[in-house]
GROMACS .gro file of C-alpha atoms in nm:
model
  140
    1SER     CA    1  -0.001   0.004   0.000
    2PRO     CA    2   0.121   0.353  -0.068
    3PRO     CA    3   0.241   0.579   0.207
    4ALA     CA    4  -0.044   0.752   0.387
    5GLN     CA    5   0.050   1.091   0.260
    6PHE     CA    6   0.017   0.970  -0.102
    7SER     CA    7  -0.344   0.872  -0.028
    8THR     CA    8  -0.413   1.192   0.155
    9PHE     CA    9  -0.302   1.401  -0.139
   10ASP     CA   10  -0.468   1.170  -0.391
   11ALA     CA   11  -0.141   1.068  -0.558
   12PRO     CA   12  -0.149   0.804  -0.819
   13ASP     CA   13  -0.071   0.448  -0.713
   14ARG     CA   14   0.250   0.434  -0.922
   15GLU     CA   15   0.132   0.132  -1.118
   16LYS     CA   16   0.061   0.339  -1.426
   17CYS     CA   17   0.174   0.670  -1.575
   18THR     CA   18  -0.027   0.981  -1.497
   19VAL     CA   19   0.009   1.277  -1.731
   20ARG     CA   20  -0.193   1.521  -1.518
   21ARG     CA   21  -0.302   1.488  -1.159
   22THR     CA   22  -0.634   1.613  -1.047
   23THR     CA   23  -0.640   1.917  -0.810
   24THR     CA   24  -0.782   1.821  -0.476
   25ASN     CA   25  -0.820   1.985  -0.142
   26THR     CA   26  -0.950   1.805   0.162
   27PRO     CA   27  -0.936   1.886   0.535
   28LEU     CA   28  -0.704   1.590   0.586
   29GLN     CA   29  -0.448   1.761   0.356
   30ALA     CA   30  -0.445   2.063   0.583
   31LEU     CA   31  -0.398   1.839   0.893
   32VAL     CA   32  -0.103   1.666   0.733
   33LEU     CA   33   0.060   1.994   0.622
   34LEU     CA   34   0.010   2.151   0.968
   35ASN     CA   35   0.105   1.859   1.189
   36ASP     CA   36   0.335   1.612   1.015
   37PRO     CA   37   0.695   1.635   1.140
   38THR     CA   38   0.828   1.634   0.786
   39TYR     CA   39   0.643   1.954   0.694
   40LEU     CA   40   0.727   2.112   1.027
   41GLU     CA   41   1.088   2.042   0.964
   42ALA     CA   42   1.063   2.194   0.617
   43ALA     CA   43   0.890   2.501   0.757
   44ARG     CA   44   1.162   2.533   1.024
   45ALA     CA   45   1.439   2.506   0.761
   46LEU     CA   46   1.268   2.777   0.552
   47ALA     CA   47   1.233   2.994   0.864
   48GLU     CA   48   1.604   2.953   0.937
   49ARG     CA   49   1.696   3.062   0.585
   50VAL     CA   50   1.458   3.359   0.613
   51LEU     CA   51   1.600   3.468   0.948
   52LYS     CA   52   1.951   3.455   0.808
   53GLN     CA   53   1.885   3.626   0.475
   54ALA     CA   54   1.611   3.874   0.529
   55GLY     CA   55   1.746   4.072   0.823
   56THR     CA   56   1.521   4.183   1.110
   57SER     CA   57   1.235   4.341   0.917
   58ASP     CA   58   0.913   4.141   0.947
   59ALA     CA   59   0.804   4.282   0.616
   60ARG     CA   60   1.113   4.158   0.435
   61ARG     CA   61   1.090   3.813   0.614
   62ALA     CA   62   0.726   3.776   0.510
   63ALA     CA   63   0.804   3.866   0.151
   64LEU     CA   64   1.090   3.617   0.136
   65VAL     CA   65   0.893   3.334   0.293
   66PHE     CA   66   0.604   3.396   0.057
   67GLU     CA   67   0.814   3.424  -0.246
   68LEU     CA   68   1.028   3.117  -0.183
   69ALA     CA   69   0.717   2.902  -0.116
   70THR     CA   70   0.490   3.030  -0.396
   71ALA     CA   71   0.741   3.151  -0.659
   72ARG     CA   72   0.568   3.488  -0.681
   73PRO     CA   73   0.579   3.813  -0.479
   74GLY     CA   74   0.307   3.850  -0.216
   75THR     CA   75   0.044   4.112  -0.244
   76SER     CA   76   0.040   4.381   0.012
   77SER     CA   77  -0.261   4.228   0.186
   78GLU     CA   78  -0.106   3.885   0.194
   79LEU     CA   79   0.212   4.018   0.338
   80ARG     CA   80   0.024   4.230   0.594
   81LEU     CA   81  -0.154   3.919   0.712
   82LEU     CA   82   0.165   3.731   0.751
   83THR     CA   83   0.340   4.009   0.946
   84ARG     CA   84   0.038   4.025   1.177
   85LEU     CA   85   0.053   3.647   1.227
   86ALA     CA   86   0.426   3.683   1.306
   87LYS     CA   87   0.360   3.949   1.565
   88GLN     CA   88   0.091   3.738   1.735
   89GLN     CA   89   0.302   3.419   1.736
   90ARG     CA   90   0.617   3.614   1.862
   91THR     CA   91   0.417   3.744   2.154
   92TYR     CA   92   0.290   3.401   2.238
   93PHE     CA   93   0.637   3.233   2.207
   94ARG     CA   94   0.803   3.497   2.417
   95ARG     CA   95   0.549   3.438   2.690
   96THR     CA   96   0.577   3.053   2.654
   97PRO     CA   97   0.938   2.959   2.567
   98THR     CA   98   0.874   2.596   2.643
   99GLU     CA   99   0.620   2.591   2.363
  100ALA     CA  100   0.874   2.738   2.125
  101GLN     CA  101   1.127   2.469   2.225
  102ALA     CA  102   0.863   2.194   2.179
  103LEU     CA  103   0.779   2.314   1.831
  104LEU     CA  104   1.147   2.333   1.731
  105LYS     CA  105   1.215   1.986   1.851
  106ASN     CA  106   0.970   1.827   1.605
  107GLY     CA  107   1.131   1.584   1.366
  108GLU     CA  108   1.479   1.430   1.341
  109SER     CA  109   1.683   1.723   1.217
  110THR     CA  110   1.836   1.970   1.465
  111TYR     CA  111   1.780   2.343   1.441
  112ASP     CA  112   2.034   2.625   1.446
  113ASP     CA  113   2.061   2.710   1.812
  114THR     CA  114   2.228   3.040   1.742
  115LEU     CA  115   1.883   3.175   1.648
  116GLN     CA  116   1.652   3.290   1.913
  117PRO     CA  117   1.398   3.010   1.977
  118ALA     CA  118   1.094   3.240   1.999
  119GLU     CA  119   1.183   3.407   1.668
  120LEU     CA  120   1.257   3.078   1.494
  121ALA     CA  121   0.933   2.924   1.622
  122THR     CA  122   0.741   3.235   1.511
  123TRP     CA  123   0.870   3.211   1.154
  124THR     CA  124   0.837   2.834   1.151
  125LEU     CA  125   0.460   2.885   1.190
  126VAL     CA  126   0.447   3.157   0.939
  127ALA     CA  127   0.620   2.930   0.686
  128SER     CA  128   0.393   2.647   0.779
  129THR     CA  129   0.098   2.865   0.715
  130VAL     CA  130   0.227   2.963   0.369
  131PHE     CA  131   0.297   2.591   0.296
  132ASN     CA  132  -0.072   2.528   0.358
  133LEU     CA  133  -0.193   2.770   0.092
  134ASP     CA  134  -0.368   2.608  -0.202
  135GLU     CA  135  -0.129   2.769  -0.449
  136THR     CA  136   0.167   2.628  -0.260
  137ILE     CA  137   0.056   2.270  -0.273
  138SER     CA  138  -0.134   2.276  -0.604
  139LYS     CA  139  -0.001   2.384  -0.943
  140GLU     CA  140  -0.291   2.558  -1.122
   0.00000   0.00000   0.00000
């Protein structure tokens, strides 16, 4: 049987060639993208890259996360939402550092401990949110 993620994303069974996959979107896909350690690790890796490359500006960080994940620049309203999310998450993770550490320990890879855990956890969740957009997971 195929891996569970293949079934969740309606991937072909690999017994025959598929020229074009159908576009699907189910609640289970969102649960996988938001909770599976593989995707959390990917979001954390993207967050590390963004923190190292985009400086300290939330606007530049949001723009880089969005563009790297979707291959297009974000609109002003999209980036405004992401920066608002970052501010909310930063406040939460600064108040609850144990939650930031718990998030960062997901998966098998280690994270860059030279980065502030609350900041890395904040941008990990922002990246995870962008990963969960329809346009990120579906080519249309």
